[in-house]
Structure formats: structure tokens, C-alpha cells
Amino acid sequence: MSIKEKYKVKSISTQDCKEWILKKHYLKRMTSFTYSFGLYKDLSLVGIITFGNAVPMQMKKSLFGVEYMHLVYELNRLITNDDLDKNATSFFVSNSIKKLPKPIIIVSYADKSFGHNGYIYQATNFYYTGQSHTQKDWKLKSRPNIHTRTLFDEFAYSKDRVKKLKEKYGDDLYQVERPPKNRYVFINGTRKQKKIIMKSKLFKIKNYPKETNKRYDASYKPQTQIKLF
């Protein structure tokens, strides 16, 4: 039986994604997204993918200029079970993108600090644009795995969040340089749309990086969700 016969890709709700994002993804924090899809095998949900309006603004402009920045979205969560058939994840990514509006520009990052190189994006013909700029993250000595954004979410509606974090955590709070991420870009559109957008390309297409991936613990099993087709 082929991958296409075994697996189905369907639009799913935010609620369907929540447990996967909070408990199975390595960041374990919610993110905002506009489009979300599920990968189903034998009617059971075995993976989720989400696409959100990409930030920051400067990054959106840096791809194809101001004219096309409104088309830039980020593939910001991709989570699947470990026991899938070979090529099932690339099937999931490519078929999810096909369900998005046209034209749309997708950017995604492979987090090298977690041992990701982006081989799934290479398998689905994304352009590799090189590494993202480095910046500094806020961390806690007592909870080294907590993400900077999770920390900042504590004071999401405050003007001076850094000041409030320092007041709360004191010497437990410190800054560390964030390792760069591999950045990938994909244009979803007709042949004509792709050709027109590519004329405004502001980045260089580089050779795919080839390094050894490291796996993180994704053994958590979300509650089985069944969908009849």
C-alpha cells in the first residue's frame, strides 16, 4: 500500500493541536497560527502541522521585499509520531502546503541547538537561505530548558517585561547567545506566480547543510483522535 493510500491530510482545529504542541513538541509552548492540518493513518491522528503569520517584520521584508511581505507565513510547528512509514512526514508537509492559499510564501527554521538540520525541508524542495542572525535569550539557571518566550509570556501585557523578570527572578535570570537556526523558504503558487515572485528574491540560495541530526524525546502519546473520511 502506498503512502498516499495509507495517510490522509485534513484541516483540523486549534483544540486538536493543543495537546500535541504543549506536551509533545520540544518547546512545549503554544504559538499563534492561522492554518493547521492533521496527518491521519487508519483514521487516527498521527501528526499535526501549523502555519502562522511570520514575524518579525524585518525578516518578512528580507525575503522578497515589501511588495510580497504580506504573503510570508511561518511553518511554526511540525510534530509527528515516531513510528511513521518512511516519507510519511515529507508527504504530510507537501500535502499540507498544497492546501494553503496561493500564492503564499512559507519560511521555516531548523533549530540547530536541538540537533535539527531541516532534512524534511530539503526533502520537500524548500530553498535553503543560510543561518539566521544570532541574538540573546533570557534563561533561568534553575530551569535551563524553559524557553525565552515562555518567560516573557509571564508578563505578556507589561511594557517593561525584562525589568519585571529581573525583579521576580533576581540572579537566577541571565542572558545567553542563541545559536543560529537554518532557514528554509518555499513558494506555494502556480508556475507563473512563482516566477514573478522569484524575480524579487533578496536572498542567496545556498547548498543544503548536511550534519547529523539529534533526536529529542517525543515519546508522549496524545489522546487518540479518530476522524471518519
PDB file of C-alpha atoms in Angstrom:
ATOM      1  CA  MET A   1       0.000   0.000   0.000  1.00  0.00           C
ATOM      2  CA  SER A   2       1.378   3.423  -0.967  1.00  0.00           C
ATOM      3  CA  ILE A   3       1.909   6.383   1.382  1.00  0.00           C
ATOM      4  CA  LYS A   4      -0.965   8.182  -0.375  1.00  0.00           C
ATOM      5  CA  GLU A   5      -3.266   5.252   0.329  1.00  0.00           C
ATOM      6  CA  LYS A   6      -2.167   4.863   3.964  1.00  0.00           C
ATOM      7  CA  TYR A   7      -2.241   8.518   5.022  1.00  0.00           C
ATOM      8  CA  LYS A   8      -4.671  11.443   4.723  1.00  0.00           C
ATOM      9  CA  VAL A   9      -4.135  15.149   5.396  1.00  0.00           C
ATOM     10  CA  LYS A  10      -7.070  17.162   6.727  1.00  0.00           C
ATOM     11  CA  SER A  11      -7.658  20.623   8.189  1.00  0.00           C
ATOM     12  CA  ILE A  12      -8.014  20.467  11.992  1.00  0.00           C
ATOM     13  CA  SER A  13      -8.966  22.851  14.796  1.00  0.00           C
ATOM     14  CA  THR A  14      -6.770  24.700  17.283  1.00  0.00           C
ATOM     15  CA  GLN A  15      -8.105  22.421  20.001  1.00  0.00           C
ATOM     16  CA  ASP A  16      -6.956  19.359  18.046  1.00  0.00           C
ATOM     17  CA  CYS A  17      -3.407  20.798  18.002  1.00  0.00           C
ATOM     18  CA  LYS A  18      -3.164  21.960  21.603  1.00  0.00           C
ATOM     19  CA  GLU A  19      -2.084  18.743  23.318  1.00  0.00           C
ATOM     20  CA  TRP A  20       0.482  17.989  20.605  1.00  0.00           C
ATOM     21  CA  ILE A  21       2.037  21.450  20.892  1.00  0.00           C
ATOM     22  CA  LEU A  22       2.066  21.696  24.683  1.00  0.00           C
ATOM     23  CA  LYS A  23       3.135  18.154  25.530  1.00  0.00           C
ATOM     24  CA  LYS A  24       4.827  16.551  22.530  1.00  0.00           C
ATOM     25  CA  HIS A  25       6.706  19.381  20.756  1.00  0.00           C
ATOM     26  CA  TYR A  26      10.178  20.107  22.193  1.00  0.00           C
ATOM     27  CA  LEU A  27       9.331  23.768  23.003  1.00  0.00           C
ATOM     28  CA  LYS A  28       6.153  22.792  24.888  1.00  0.00           C
ATOM     29  CA  ARG A  29       4.525  26.181  24.398  1.00  0.00           C
ATOM     30  CA  MET A  30       1.609  27.426  22.345  1.00  0.00           C
ATOM     31  CA  THR A  31       2.116  29.560  19.270  1.00  0.00           C
ATOM     32  CA  SER A  32      -0.323  31.557  17.188  1.00  0.00           C
ATOM     33  CA  PHE A  33      -1.292  30.104  13.836  1.00  0.00           C
ATOM     34  CA  THR A  34      -3.771  30.675  11.039  1.00  0.00           C
ATOM     35  CA  TYR A  35      -3.767  27.277   9.327  1.00  0.00           C
ATOM     36  CA  SER A  36      -3.489  23.832  10.896  1.00  0.00           C
ATOM     37  CA  PHE A  37      -3.615  20.334   9.441  1.00  0.00           C
ATOM     38  CA  GLY A  38      -3.538  16.796  10.766  1.00  0.00           C
ATOM     39  CA  LEU A  39      -1.941  13.651   9.383  1.00  0.00           C
ATOM     40  CA  TYR A  40      -4.197  10.617   9.728  1.00  0.00           C
ATOM     41  CA  LYS A  41      -3.356   6.935   9.483  1.00  0.00           C
ATOM     42  CA  ASP A  42      -6.093   4.330   9.891  1.00  0.00           C
ATOM     43  CA  LEU A  43      -8.430   7.215  10.847  1.00  0.00           C
ATOM     44  CA  SER A  44      -6.180   8.167  13.815  1.00  0.00           C
ATOM     45  CA  LEU A  45      -4.332  11.483  14.165  1.00  0.00           C
ATOM     46  CA  VAL A  46      -0.567  10.790  13.991  1.00  0.00           C
ATOM     47  CA  GLY A  47       0.813  14.293  13.361  1.00  0.00           C
ATOM     48  CA  ILE A  48      -0.001  17.995  13.262  1.00  0.00           C
ATOM     49  CA  ILE A  49       1.403  20.993  11.388  1.00  0.00           C
ATOM     50  CA  THR A  50       0.659  24.714  11.838  1.00  0.00           C
ATOM     51  CA  PHE A  51       1.331  27.872   9.833  1.00  0.00           C
ATOM     52  CA  GLY A  52       1.253  31.359  11.367  1.00  0.00           C
ATOM     53  CA  ASN A  53       1.835  34.925  10.221  1.00  0.00           C
ATOM     54  CA  ALA A  54       5.628  35.170  10.253  1.00  0.00           C
ATOM     55  CA  VAL A  55       7.464  37.663  12.453  1.00  0.00           C
ATOM     56  CA  PRO A  56       9.439  39.890  12.728  1.00  0.00           C
ATOM     57  CA  MET A  57       8.537  42.427  10.059  1.00  0.00           C
ATOM     58  CA  GLN A  58      12.155  42.920   9.007  1.00  0.00           C
ATOM     59  CA  MET A  59      12.520  39.222   8.239  1.00  0.00           C
ATOM     60  CA  LYS A  60       9.346  39.271   6.122  1.00  0.00           C
ATOM     61  CA  LYS A  61      10.751  42.175   4.100  1.00  0.00           C
ATOM     62  CA  SER A  62      14.137  40.488   3.694  1.00  0.00           C
ATOM     63  CA  LEU A  63      12.846  37.623   1.547  1.00  0.00           C
ATOM     64  CA  PHE A  64      11.128  39.246  -1.435  1.00  0.00           C
ATOM     65  CA  GLY A  65      10.763  42.864  -0.394  1.00  0.00           C
ATOM     66  CA  VAL A  66       7.857  44.974   0.876  1.00  0.00           C
ATOM     67  CA  GLU A  67       5.629  44.061  -2.080  1.00  0.00           C
ATOM     68  CA  TYR A  68       5.370  40.420  -1.021  1.00  0.00           C
ATOM     69  CA  MET A  69       5.856  40.595   2.752  1.00  0.00           C
ATOM     70  CA  HIS A  70       2.103  40.150   3.347  1.00  0.00           C
ATOM     71  CA  LEU A  71       2.376  36.668   1.799  1.00  0.00           C
ATOM     72  CA  VAL A  72       5.005  35.423   4.277  1.00  0.00           C
ATOM     73  CA  TYR A  73       3.864  32.813   6.795  1.00  0.00           C
ATOM     74  CA  GLU A  74       5.904  30.609   9.086  1.00  0.00           C
ATOM     75  CA  LEU A  75       5.658  26.852   9.387  1.00  0.00           C
ATOM     76  CA  ASN A  76       5.951  27.111  13.162  1.00  0.00           C
ATOM     77  CA  ARG A  77       5.052  23.645  14.429  1.00  0.00           C
ATOM     78  CA  LEU A  78       5.570  20.199  12.909  1.00  0.00           C
ATOM     79  CA  ILE A  79       5.007  17.226  15.174  1.00  0.00           C
ATOM     80  CA  THR A  80       4.546  13.562  14.267  1.00  0.00           C
ATOM     81  CA  ASN A  81       4.684  10.207  15.982  1.00  0.00           C
ATOM     82  CA  ASP A  82       7.986   8.355  15.648  1.00  0.00           C
ATOM     83  CA  ASP A  83       6.623   5.147  14.146  1.00  0.00           C
ATOM     84  CA  LEU A  84       5.511   6.509  10.768  1.00  0.00           C
ATOM     85  CA  ASP A  85       6.384   4.976   7.423  1.00  0.00           C
ATOM     86  CA  LYS A  86       9.382   6.319   5.524  1.00  0.00           C
ATOM     87  CA  ASN A  87       8.479   9.502   3.610  1.00  0.00           C
ATOM     88  CA  ALA A  88       5.227   9.954   5.565  1.00  0.00           C
ATOM     89  CA  THR A  89       6.416  13.232   7.101  1.00  0.00           C
ATOM     90  CA  SER A  90       7.508  14.725   3.767  1.00  0.00           C
ATOM     91  CA  PHE A  91       4.138  13.624   2.334  1.00  0.00           C
ATOM     92  CA  PHE A  92       2.483  15.447   5.250  1.00  0.00           C
ATOM     93  CA  VAL A  93       4.421  18.682   4.758  1.00  0.00           C
ATOM     94  CA  SER A  94       3.996  18.850   0.979  1.00  0.00           C
ATOM     95  CA  ASN A  95       0.288  17.997   1.049  1.00  0.00           C
ATOM     96  CA  SER A  96      -0.411  20.482   3.850  1.00  0.00           C
ATOM     97  CA  ILE A  97       1.246  23.247   1.838  1.00  0.00           C
ATOM     98  CA  LYS A  98      -0.866  22.325  -1.193  1.00  0.00           C
ATOM     99  CA  LYS A  99      -3.965  23.106   0.903  1.00  0.00           C
ATOM    100  CA  LEU A 100      -2.799  26.653   1.656  1.00  0.00           C
ATOM    101  CA  PRO A 101      -3.932  29.686  -0.389  1.00  0.00           C
ATOM    102  CA  LYS A 102      -1.961  30.619  -3.492  1.00  0.00           C
ATOM    103  CA  PRO A 103       0.303  32.454  -3.638  1.00  0.00           C
ATOM    104  CA  ILE A 104       1.857  32.138  -0.191  1.00  0.00           C
ATOM    105  CA  ILE A 105       5.474  32.199   0.984  1.00  0.00           C
ATOM    106  CA  ILE A 106       6.455  29.749   3.720  1.00  0.00           C
ATOM    107  CA  VAL A 107       9.508  30.215   5.934  1.00  0.00           C
ATOM    108  CA  SER A 108      10.632  27.639   8.470  1.00  0.00           C
ATOM    109  CA  TYR A 109      13.584  27.222  10.802  1.00  0.00           C
ATOM    110  CA  ALA A 110      15.528  24.147  11.861  1.00  0.00           C
ATOM    111  CA  ASP A 111      16.761  24.691  15.414  1.00  0.00           C
ATOM    112  CA  LYS A 112      20.390  23.560  15.485  1.00  0.00           C
ATOM    113  CA  SER A 113      20.529  23.918  19.264  1.00  0.00           C
ATOM    114  CA  PHE A 114      18.131  20.965  19.425  1.00  0.00           C
ATOM    115  CA  GLY A 115      20.029  19.000  16.789  1.00  0.00           C
ATOM    116  CA  HIS A 116      17.728  19.798  13.853  1.00  0.00           C
ATOM    117  CA  ASN A 117      19.163  20.452  10.396  1.00  0.00           C
ATOM    118  CA  GLY A 118      15.983  20.653   8.332  1.00  0.00           C
ATOM    119  CA  TYR A 119      16.178  17.464   6.308  1.00  0.00           C
ATOM    120  CA  ILE A 120      12.399  17.374   5.993  1.00  0.00           C
ATOM    121  CA  TYR A 121      12.504  20.763   4.239  1.00  0.00           C
ATOM    122  CA  GLN A 122      15.279  19.560   1.987  1.00  0.00           C
ATOM    123  CA  ALA A 123      13.145  16.539   1.063  1.00  0.00           C
ATOM    124  CA  THR A 124      10.232  18.831   0.153  1.00  0.00           C
ATOM    125  CA  ASN A 125      12.273  21.207  -2.041  1.00  0.00           C
ATOM    126  CA  PHE A 126      12.453  24.282   0.196  1.00  0.00           C
ATOM    127  CA  TYR A 127      15.183  26.785  -0.636  1.00  0.00           C
ATOM    128  CA  TYR A 128      17.962  26.952   1.948  1.00  0.00           C
ATOM    129  CA  THR A 129      18.873  30.586   2.659  1.00  0.00           C
ATOM    130  CA  GLY A 130      21.581  30.079   5.296  1.00  0.00           C
ATOM    131  CA  GLN A 131      21.583  30.665   9.032  1.00  0.00           C
ATOM    132  CA  SER A 132      19.513  33.181  10.930  1.00  0.00           C
ATOM    133  CA  HIS A 133      21.120  36.067  12.795  1.00  0.00           C
ATOM    134  CA  THR A 134      22.179  35.332  16.356  1.00  0.00           C
ATOM    135  CA  GLN A 135      20.599  37.141  19.287  1.00  0.00           C
ATOM    136  CA  LYS A 136      20.466  36.777  23.045  1.00  0.00           C
ATOM    137  CA  ASP A 137      17.928  34.808  25.037  1.00  0.00           C
ATOM    138  CA  TRP A 138      16.885  35.191  28.652  1.00  0.00           C
ATOM    139  CA  LYS A 139      17.267  31.967  30.658  1.00  0.00           C
ATOM    140  CA  LEU A 140      16.880  30.696  34.226  1.00  0.00           C
ATOM    141  CA  LYS A 141      19.724  28.876  35.961  1.00  0.00           C
ATOM    142  CA  SER A 142      17.230  26.792  37.917  1.00  0.00           C
ATOM    143  CA  ARG A 143      15.135  25.876  34.837  1.00  0.00           C
ATOM    144  CA  PRO A 144      17.567  25.787  31.885  1.00  0.00           C
ATOM    145  CA  ASN A 145      15.097  24.228  29.447  1.00  0.00           C
ATOM    146  CA  ILE A 146      12.431  26.918  29.710  1.00  0.00           C
ATOM    147  CA  HIS A 147      12.126  28.962  26.502  1.00  0.00           C
ATOM    148  CA  THR A 148      12.660  32.743  26.424  1.00  0.00           C
ATOM    149  CA  ARG A 149       9.189  33.324  25.007  1.00  0.00           C
ATOM    150  CA  THR A 150       7.657  31.258  27.795  1.00  0.00           C
ATOM    151  CA  LEU A 151       9.406  33.503  30.315  1.00  0.00           C
ATOM    152  CA  PHE A 152       8.207  36.655  28.563  1.00  0.00           C
ATOM    153  CA  ASP A 153       4.658  35.296  28.461  1.00  0.00           C
ATOM    154  CA  GLU A 154       4.523  35.739  32.247  1.00  0.00           C
ATOM    155  CA  PHE A 155       4.329  39.488  31.689  1.00  0.00           C
ATOM    156  CA  ALA A 156       2.795  39.465  28.220  1.00  0.00           C
ATOM    157  CA  TYR A 157       0.897  42.716  28.675  1.00  0.00           C
ATOM    158  CA  SER A 158       3.577  44.677  30.553  1.00  0.00           C
ATOM    159  CA  LYS A 159       5.671  47.388  28.912  1.00  0.00           C
ATOM    160  CA  ASP A 160       8.936  46.548  30.709  1.00  0.00           C
ATOM    161  CA  ARG A 161       8.953  42.771  30.817  1.00  0.00           C
ATOM    162  CA  VAL A 162      12.716  42.453  31.341  1.00  0.00           C
ATOM    163  CA  LYS A 163      12.546  44.670  34.426  1.00  0.00           C
ATOM    164  CA  LYS A 164       9.723  42.591  35.888  1.00  0.00           C
ATOM    165  CA  LEU A 165      11.578  39.340  35.164  1.00  0.00           C
ATOM    166  CA  LYS A 166      14.659  40.687  36.947  1.00  0.00           C
ATOM    167  CA  GLU A 167      12.534  41.710  39.923  1.00  0.00           C
ATOM    168  CA  LYS A 168      10.965  38.259  40.114  1.00  0.00           C
ATOM    169  CA  TYR A 169      13.974  36.014  39.443  1.00  0.00           C
ATOM    170  CA  GLY A 170      16.983  38.114  40.505  1.00  0.00           C
ATOM    171  CA  ASP A 171      20.325  36.337  39.993  1.00  0.00           C
ATOM    172  CA  ASP A 172      18.545  33.266  38.654  1.00  0.00           C
ATOM    173  CA  LEU A 173      17.957  35.201  35.415  1.00  0.00           C
ATOM    174  CA  TYR A 174      20.756  35.545  32.858  1.00  0.00           C
ATOM    175  CA  GLN A 175      21.365  36.024  29.136  1.00  0.00           C
ATOM    176  CA  VAL A 176      22.910  33.592  26.680  1.00  0.00           C
ATOM    177  CA  GLU A 177      23.626  33.913  22.970  1.00  0.00           C
ATOM    178  CA  ARG A 178      21.071  31.990  20.906  1.00  0.00           C
ATOM    179  CA  PRO A 179      22.619  29.573  18.390  1.00  0.00           C
ATOM    180  CA  PRO A 180      21.698  30.365  14.768  1.00  0.00           C
ATOM    181  CA  LYS A 181      18.995  28.336  13.029  1.00  0.00           C
ATOM    182  CA  ASN A 182      18.899  27.006   9.488  1.00  0.00           C
ATOM    183  CA  ARG A 183      16.312  28.944   7.480  1.00  0.00           C
ATOM    184  CA  TYR A 184      14.251  27.477   4.641  1.00  0.00           C
ATOM    185  CA  VAL A 185      11.829  29.175   2.232  1.00  0.00           C
ATOM    186  CA  PHE A 186       9.123  27.769  -0.054  1.00  0.00           C
ATOM    187  CA  ILE A 187       6.775  29.484  -2.528  1.00  0.00           C
ATOM    188  CA  ASN A 188       3.353  27.877  -2.883  1.00  0.00           C
ATOM    189  CA  GLY A 189       1.806  29.077  -6.122  1.00  0.00           C
ATOM    190  CA  THR A 190       1.314  28.469  -9.798  1.00  0.00           C
ATOM    191  CA  ARG A 191       4.361  28.293 -12.047  1.00  0.00           C
ATOM    192  CA  LYS A 192       3.651  31.843 -13.194  1.00  0.00           C
ATOM    193  CA  GLN A 193       3.233  33.161  -9.624  1.00  0.00           C
ATOM    194  CA  LYS A 194       6.491  31.548  -8.515  1.00  0.00           C
ATOM    195  CA  LYS A 195       8.370  33.015 -11.471  1.00  0.00           C
ATOM    196  CA  ILE A 196       7.090  36.526 -10.756  1.00  0.00           C
ATOM    197  CA  ILE A 197       7.840  36.363  -7.006  1.00  0.00           C
ATOM    198  CA  MET A 198      11.325  34.918  -7.577  1.00  0.00           C
ATOM    199  CA  LYS A 199      12.251  37.996  -9.624  1.00  0.00           C
ATOM    200  CA  SER A 200      12.147  39.953  -6.333  1.00  0.00           C
ATOM    201  CA  LYS A 201      14.317  37.473  -4.394  1.00  0.00           C
ATOM    202  CA  LEU A 202      16.630  39.239  -1.917  1.00  0.00           C
ATOM    203  CA  PHE A 203      18.454  36.182  -0.538  1.00  0.00           C
ATOM    204  CA  LYS A 204      21.016  33.749  -1.941  1.00  0.00           C
ATOM    205  CA  ILE A 205      20.036  30.108  -2.386  1.00  0.00           C
ATOM    206  CA  LYS A 206      22.705  28.017  -0.682  1.00  0.00           C
ATOM    207  CA  ASN A 207      23.659  24.356  -0.658  1.00  0.00           C
ATOM    208  CA  TYR A 208      21.785  22.226   1.852  1.00  0.00           C
ATOM    209  CA  PRO A 209      23.646  21.655   5.141  1.00  0.00           C
ATOM    210  CA  LYS A 210      24.492  18.040   5.943  1.00  0.00           C
ATOM    211  CA  GLU A 211      25.038  17.290   9.608  1.00  0.00           C
ATOM    212  CA  THR A 212      23.931  14.551  11.971  1.00  0.00           C
ATOM    213  CA  ASN A 213      20.500  15.072  13.496  1.00  0.00           C
ATOM    214  CA  LYS A 214      19.904  14.551  17.187  1.00  0.00           C
ATOM    215  CA  ARG A 215      16.580  13.244  18.411  1.00  0.00           C
ATOM    216  CA  TYR A 216      14.639  14.720  21.315  1.00  0.00           C
ATOM    217  CA  ASP A 217      12.126  12.891  23.473  1.00  0.00           C
ATOM    218  CA  ALA A 218       8.872  12.881  21.532  1.00  0.00           C
ATOM    219  CA  SER A 219       7.529   9.699  23.083  1.00  0.00           C
ATOM    220  CA  TYR A 220       4.469  11.399  24.597  1.00  0.00           C
ATOM    221  CA  LYS A 221       1.297   9.915  23.110  1.00  0.00           C
ATOM    222  CA  PRO A 222      -1.576  12.390  22.717  1.00  0.00           C
ATOM    223  CA  GLN A 223      -5.082  11.079  23.143  1.00  0.00           C
ATOM    224  CA  THR A 224      -6.102   9.181  20.032  1.00  0.00           C
ATOM    225  CA  GLN A 225      -8.377  11.246  17.838  1.00  0.00           C
ATOM    226  CA  ILE A 226     -10.420   9.487  15.181  1.00  0.00           C
ATOM    227  CA  LYS A 227     -11.798  11.128  12.034  1.00  0.00           C
ATOM    228  CA  LEU A 228     -14.071   9.433   9.542  1.00  0.00           C
ATOM    229  CA  PHE A 229     -13.461  10.344   5.901  1.00  0.00           C
TER     230      PHE A 229
END
